[in-house]
Coordinates of C-alpha atoms in Angstrom, one line a residue:
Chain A
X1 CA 103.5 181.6 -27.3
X2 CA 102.7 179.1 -24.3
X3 CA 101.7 175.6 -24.8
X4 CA 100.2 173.9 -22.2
X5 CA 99.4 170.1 -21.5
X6 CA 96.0 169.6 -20.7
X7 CA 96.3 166.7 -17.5
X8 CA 93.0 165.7 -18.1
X9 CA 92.9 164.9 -21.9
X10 CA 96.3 164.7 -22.8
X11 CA 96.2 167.4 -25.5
X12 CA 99.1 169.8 -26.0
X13 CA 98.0 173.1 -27.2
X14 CA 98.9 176.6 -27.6
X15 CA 97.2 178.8 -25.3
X16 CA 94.2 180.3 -27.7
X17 CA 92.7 176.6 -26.3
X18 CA 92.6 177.7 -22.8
X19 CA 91.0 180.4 -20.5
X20 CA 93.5 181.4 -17.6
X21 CA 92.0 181.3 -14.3
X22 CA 93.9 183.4 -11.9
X23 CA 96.3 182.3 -9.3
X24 CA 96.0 178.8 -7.6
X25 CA 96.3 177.3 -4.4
X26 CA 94.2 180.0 -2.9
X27 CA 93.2 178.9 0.6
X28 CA 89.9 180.2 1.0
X29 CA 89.2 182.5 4.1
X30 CA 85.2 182.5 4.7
X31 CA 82.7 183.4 7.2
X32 CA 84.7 183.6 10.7
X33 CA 87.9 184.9 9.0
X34 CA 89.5 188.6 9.7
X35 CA 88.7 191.1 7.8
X36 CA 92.1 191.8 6.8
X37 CA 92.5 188.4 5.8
X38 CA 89.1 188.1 3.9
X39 CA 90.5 191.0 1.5
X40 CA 93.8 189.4 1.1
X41 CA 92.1 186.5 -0.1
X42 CA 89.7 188.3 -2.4
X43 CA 91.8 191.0 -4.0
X44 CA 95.9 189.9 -3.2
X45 CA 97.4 188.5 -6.1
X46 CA 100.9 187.4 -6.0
X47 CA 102.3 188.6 -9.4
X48 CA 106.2 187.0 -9.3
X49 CA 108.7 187.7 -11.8
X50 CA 109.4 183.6 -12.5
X51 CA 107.8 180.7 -11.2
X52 CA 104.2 180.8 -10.6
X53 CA 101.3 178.7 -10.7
X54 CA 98.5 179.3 -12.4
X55 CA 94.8 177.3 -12.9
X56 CA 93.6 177.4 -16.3
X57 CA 90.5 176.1 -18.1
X58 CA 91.3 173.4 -21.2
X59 CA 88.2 175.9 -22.3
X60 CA 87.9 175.1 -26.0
X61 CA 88.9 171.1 -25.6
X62 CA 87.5 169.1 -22.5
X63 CA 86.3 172.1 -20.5
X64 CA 88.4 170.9 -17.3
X65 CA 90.2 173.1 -14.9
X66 CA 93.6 172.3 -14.0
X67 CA 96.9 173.7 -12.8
X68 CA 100.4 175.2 -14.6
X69 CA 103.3 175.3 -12.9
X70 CA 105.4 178.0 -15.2
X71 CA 108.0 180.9 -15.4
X72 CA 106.3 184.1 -16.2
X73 CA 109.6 185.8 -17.8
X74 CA 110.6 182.6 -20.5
X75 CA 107.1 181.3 -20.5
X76 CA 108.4 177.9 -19.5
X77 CA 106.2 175.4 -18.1
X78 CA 107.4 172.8 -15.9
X79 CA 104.1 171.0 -15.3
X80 CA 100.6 170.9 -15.2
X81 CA 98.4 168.7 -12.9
X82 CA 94.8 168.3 -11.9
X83 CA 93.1 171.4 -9.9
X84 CA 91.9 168.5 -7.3
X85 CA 94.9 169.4 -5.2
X86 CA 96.0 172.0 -2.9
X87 CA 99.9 171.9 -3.3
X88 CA 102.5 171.5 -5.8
X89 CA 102.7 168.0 -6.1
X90 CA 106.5 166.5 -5.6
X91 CA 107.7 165.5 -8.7
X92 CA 106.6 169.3 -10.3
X93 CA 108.6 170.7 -7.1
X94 CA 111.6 168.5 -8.3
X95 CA 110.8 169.7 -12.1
X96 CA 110.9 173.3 -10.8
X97 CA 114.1 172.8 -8.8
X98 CA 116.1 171.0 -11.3
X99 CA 115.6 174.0 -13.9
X100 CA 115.6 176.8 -10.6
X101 CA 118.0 175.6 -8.0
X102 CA 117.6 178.7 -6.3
X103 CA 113.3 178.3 -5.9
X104 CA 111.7 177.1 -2.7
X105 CA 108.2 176.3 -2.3
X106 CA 106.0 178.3 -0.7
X107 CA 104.3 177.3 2.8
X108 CA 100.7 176.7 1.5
X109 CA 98.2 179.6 3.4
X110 CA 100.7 182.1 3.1
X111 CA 99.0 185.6 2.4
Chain B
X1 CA 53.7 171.4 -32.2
X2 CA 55.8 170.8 -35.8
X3 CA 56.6 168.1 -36.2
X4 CA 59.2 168.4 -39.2
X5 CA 62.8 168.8 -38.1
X6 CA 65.6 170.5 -40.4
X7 CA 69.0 170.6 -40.0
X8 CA 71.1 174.2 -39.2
X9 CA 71.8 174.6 -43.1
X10 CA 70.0 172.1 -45.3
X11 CA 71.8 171.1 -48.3
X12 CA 74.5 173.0 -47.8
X13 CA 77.3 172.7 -49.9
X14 CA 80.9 173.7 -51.3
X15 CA 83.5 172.2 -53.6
X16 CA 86.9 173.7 -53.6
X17 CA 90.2 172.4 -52.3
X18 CA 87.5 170.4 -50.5
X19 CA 84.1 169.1 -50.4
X20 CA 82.3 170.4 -47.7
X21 CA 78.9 169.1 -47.2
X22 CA 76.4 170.0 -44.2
X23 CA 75.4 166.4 -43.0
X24 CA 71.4 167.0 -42.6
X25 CA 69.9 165.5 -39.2
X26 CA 72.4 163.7 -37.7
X27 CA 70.9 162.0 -33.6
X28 CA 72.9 163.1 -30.4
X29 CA 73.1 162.2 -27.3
X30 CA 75.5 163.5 -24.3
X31 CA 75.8 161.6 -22.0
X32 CA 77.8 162.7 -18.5
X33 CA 78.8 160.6 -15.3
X34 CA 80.8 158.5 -14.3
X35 CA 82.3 156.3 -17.2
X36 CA 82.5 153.2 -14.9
X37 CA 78.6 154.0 -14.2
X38 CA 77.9 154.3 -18.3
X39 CA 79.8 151.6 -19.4
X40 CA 77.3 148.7 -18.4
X41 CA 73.6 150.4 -19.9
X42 CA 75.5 151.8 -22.9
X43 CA 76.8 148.3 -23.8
X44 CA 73.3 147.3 -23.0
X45 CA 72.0 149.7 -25.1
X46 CA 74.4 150.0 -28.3
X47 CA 76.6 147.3 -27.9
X48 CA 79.6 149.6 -28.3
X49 CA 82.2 149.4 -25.7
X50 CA 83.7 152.7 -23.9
X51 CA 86.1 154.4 -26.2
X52 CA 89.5 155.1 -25.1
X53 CA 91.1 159.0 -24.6
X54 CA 90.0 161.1 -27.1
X55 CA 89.1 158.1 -29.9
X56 CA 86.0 156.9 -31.4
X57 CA 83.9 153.7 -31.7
X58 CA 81.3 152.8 -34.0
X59 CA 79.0 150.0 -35.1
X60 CA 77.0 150.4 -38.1
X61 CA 75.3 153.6 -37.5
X62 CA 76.6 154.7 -34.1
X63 CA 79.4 156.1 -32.9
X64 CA 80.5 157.0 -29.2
X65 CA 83.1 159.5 -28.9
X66 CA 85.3 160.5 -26.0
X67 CA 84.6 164.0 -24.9
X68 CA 86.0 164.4 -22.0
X69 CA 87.4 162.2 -18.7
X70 CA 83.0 162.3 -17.8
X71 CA 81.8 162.9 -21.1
X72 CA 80.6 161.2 -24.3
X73 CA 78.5 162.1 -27.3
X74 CA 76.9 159.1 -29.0
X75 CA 76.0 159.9 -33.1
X76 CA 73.1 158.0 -34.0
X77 CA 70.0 158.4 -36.8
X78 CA 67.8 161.8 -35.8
X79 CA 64.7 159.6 -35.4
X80 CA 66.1 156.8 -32.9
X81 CA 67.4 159.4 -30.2
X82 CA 64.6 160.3 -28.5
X83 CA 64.1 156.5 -27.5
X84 CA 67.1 155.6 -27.5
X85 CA 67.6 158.5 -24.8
X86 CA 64.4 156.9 -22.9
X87 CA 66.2 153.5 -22.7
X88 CA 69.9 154.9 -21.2
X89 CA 67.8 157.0 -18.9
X90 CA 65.7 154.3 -17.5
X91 CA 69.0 152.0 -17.1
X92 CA 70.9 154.9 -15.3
X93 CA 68.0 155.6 -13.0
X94 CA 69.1 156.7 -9.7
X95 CA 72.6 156.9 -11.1
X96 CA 74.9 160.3 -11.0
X97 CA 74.5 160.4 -14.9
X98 CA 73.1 162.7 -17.4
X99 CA 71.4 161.5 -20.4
X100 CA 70.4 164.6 -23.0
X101 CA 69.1 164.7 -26.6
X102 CA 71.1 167.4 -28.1
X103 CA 71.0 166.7 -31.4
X104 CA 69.3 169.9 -32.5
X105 CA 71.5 171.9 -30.8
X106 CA 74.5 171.3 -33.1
X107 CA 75.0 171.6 -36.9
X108 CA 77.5 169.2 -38.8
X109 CA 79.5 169.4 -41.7
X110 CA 81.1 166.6 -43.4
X111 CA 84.9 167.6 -45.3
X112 CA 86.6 165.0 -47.8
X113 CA 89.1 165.2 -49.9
X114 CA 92.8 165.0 -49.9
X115 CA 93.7 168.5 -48.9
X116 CA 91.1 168.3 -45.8
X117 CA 94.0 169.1 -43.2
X118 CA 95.8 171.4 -44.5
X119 CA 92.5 173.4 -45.0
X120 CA 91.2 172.8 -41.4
X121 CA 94.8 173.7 -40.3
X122 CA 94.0 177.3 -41.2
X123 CA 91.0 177.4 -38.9
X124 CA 91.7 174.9 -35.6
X125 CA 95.5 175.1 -33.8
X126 CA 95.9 171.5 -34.0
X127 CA 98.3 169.5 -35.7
X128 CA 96.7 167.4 -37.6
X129 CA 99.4 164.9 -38.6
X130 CA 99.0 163.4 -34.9
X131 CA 95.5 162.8 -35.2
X132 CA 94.8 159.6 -36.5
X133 CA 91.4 157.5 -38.2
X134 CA 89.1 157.3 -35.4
X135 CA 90.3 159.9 -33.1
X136 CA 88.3 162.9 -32.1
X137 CA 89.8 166.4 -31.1
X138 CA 88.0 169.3 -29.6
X139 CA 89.3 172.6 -30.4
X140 CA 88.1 175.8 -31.8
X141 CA 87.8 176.9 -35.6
X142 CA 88.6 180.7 -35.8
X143 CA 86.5 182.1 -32.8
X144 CA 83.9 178.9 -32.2
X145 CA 84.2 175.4 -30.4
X146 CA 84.3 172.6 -32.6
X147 CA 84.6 168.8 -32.3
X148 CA 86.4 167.1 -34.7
X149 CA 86.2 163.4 -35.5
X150 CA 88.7 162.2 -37.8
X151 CA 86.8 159.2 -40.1
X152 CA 89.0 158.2 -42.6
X153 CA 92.0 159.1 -43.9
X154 CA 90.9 161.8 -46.3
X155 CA 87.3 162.1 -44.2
X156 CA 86.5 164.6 -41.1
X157 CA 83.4 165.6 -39.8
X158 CA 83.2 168.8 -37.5
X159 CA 80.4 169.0 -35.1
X160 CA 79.7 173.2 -33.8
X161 CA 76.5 174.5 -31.9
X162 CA 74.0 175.2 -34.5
X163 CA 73.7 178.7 -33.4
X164 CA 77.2 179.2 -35.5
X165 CA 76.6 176.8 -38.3
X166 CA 76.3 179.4 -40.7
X167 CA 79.6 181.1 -39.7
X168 CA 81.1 177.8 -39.4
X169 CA 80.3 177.1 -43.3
X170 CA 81.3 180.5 -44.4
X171 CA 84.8 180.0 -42.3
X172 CA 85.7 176.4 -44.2
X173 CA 84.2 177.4 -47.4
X174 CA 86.1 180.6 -47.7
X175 CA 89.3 178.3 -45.9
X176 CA 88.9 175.6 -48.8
X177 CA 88.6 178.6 -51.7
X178 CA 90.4 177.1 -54.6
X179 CA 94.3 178.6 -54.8
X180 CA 94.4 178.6 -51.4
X181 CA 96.1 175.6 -50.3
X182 CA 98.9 175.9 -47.8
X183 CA 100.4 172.7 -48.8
X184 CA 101.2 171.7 -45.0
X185 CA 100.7 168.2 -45.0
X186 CA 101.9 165.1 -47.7

């Protein structure tokens, strides 16, 4: 079971409490953008076999969005934070590397 | 237009592990915007100061609970909201707040006894030995939302949209059924 740490209230809770949301740090392509773009941004998900983040919605407690920083093969979370923000912020990077030496961020608008 | 209000479930009651006890017409008010921005008419208004994270204040016959990082739900008798909702919306004129009389939109149902937690244990994934007197924790009971204000010791009060009242008092009366208890906390 995961058990997330809602940034916003403080509550820990399993994830029955929460709605996921998707991937995050999506950069938007709009009106103006390529075609081939505007699909990658609508319909290409990555789907990673270990670290990923991921918003979700603290949907049953204070109704805030945020973002989870986790492994999607042990389920581990190494951080949440709040959704106002368009890149791993430093010190989840530095949770994520001490447990995954081997992980490097993403550049952020990467298809 | 009537003029008679009723609560979700009037008189409803159960005794079993617990006493559950559907608390009639209780006054609500949400109130959303900045807490900075509330603080001031609130205090005003009440005389209650902004409670911290996820706790309650109260004075006499009002409470103000923490709802969320812009959110707060102040308890007070049925009859008083509606003015009481006038006053906070004339001090936050022109302000980004919301001030809304939604107190028959919600049913509550008042729980005492000694085995109260281990009985809402069954329906809310909380753990309910970290939540002290005065603290308030949002969650769900089975498949609804519920807000759950911790009073005293042996006292909670769960607040659910009225719509689900009745499946809210089936769910804690058949959770409090005598023989039942999970014997989870002291």
């Amino acid at each position: 079971m995961l058990s997330l740490t809602c940034p916003c209230c403080g509550i820990t809770a399993e994830e029955t409490e929460f709605t996921p949301g998707g991937e995050a740090h999506l950069t938007r392509s709009g009106p103006g953008s390529s075609d081939s773009s505007y699909e990658a941004y609508m319909f290409q998900r990555k789907n990673p076999r270990g670290v990923h983040f991921e918003r979700w919605r603290h949907a049953y407690g204070c109704g805030k969005w945020f973002i989870a920083a986790r492994d999607t093969v042990t389920l581990e979370v190494f951080g949440t934070y709040p959704a106002q923000t368009t890149e791993p912020p430093a010190e989840i990077v530095t949770q994520i590397r001490a447990r995954r030496p081997d992980w490097t961020p993403e550049p952020q608008g990467a298809a | 237009m009537s003029d008679t209000w009723a609560s979700a479930l009037p008189q409803a009651q159960f005794d079993g592990l617990i006493r559950i006890r559907e608390a009639g017409l209780c006054g609500m008010i949400t109130l959303r915007g900045d807490p900075a921005a509330l603080a001031g008419p609130l205090r005003a208004q009440t005389g209650l100061d902004m409670p911290a994270q996820r706790r309650i204040v109260s004075a006499g016959a009002l409470q103000l609970a923490w709802m969320s990082p812009d959110e707060l739900l102040l308890c007070l008798p049925h009859a008083e909201a509606p003015t009481m909702v006038a006053a906070l919306q004339t001090a936050l004129a022109g302000q980004f707040a919301t001030v809304a009389n939604v107190s028959d939109a919600r049913a509550v149902f008042d729980l005492s006894g000694p085995r109260v937690r281990d009985v809402l244990a069954k329906l809310c994934p909380v753990d309910f030995a970290t939540l002290q007197p005065g603290d308030i924790r949002r969650s769900r009971a089975a498949q609804v939302a519920a807000a759950i204000l911790s009073l005293e010791d042996d006292q909670f009060r769960i607040i659910c949209f009225r719509s689900v009242a009745g499946y809210m008092f089936d769910l804690l009366a058949g959770a409090a059924a005598p023989g039942s208890d999970p014997a989870l906390y002291p």
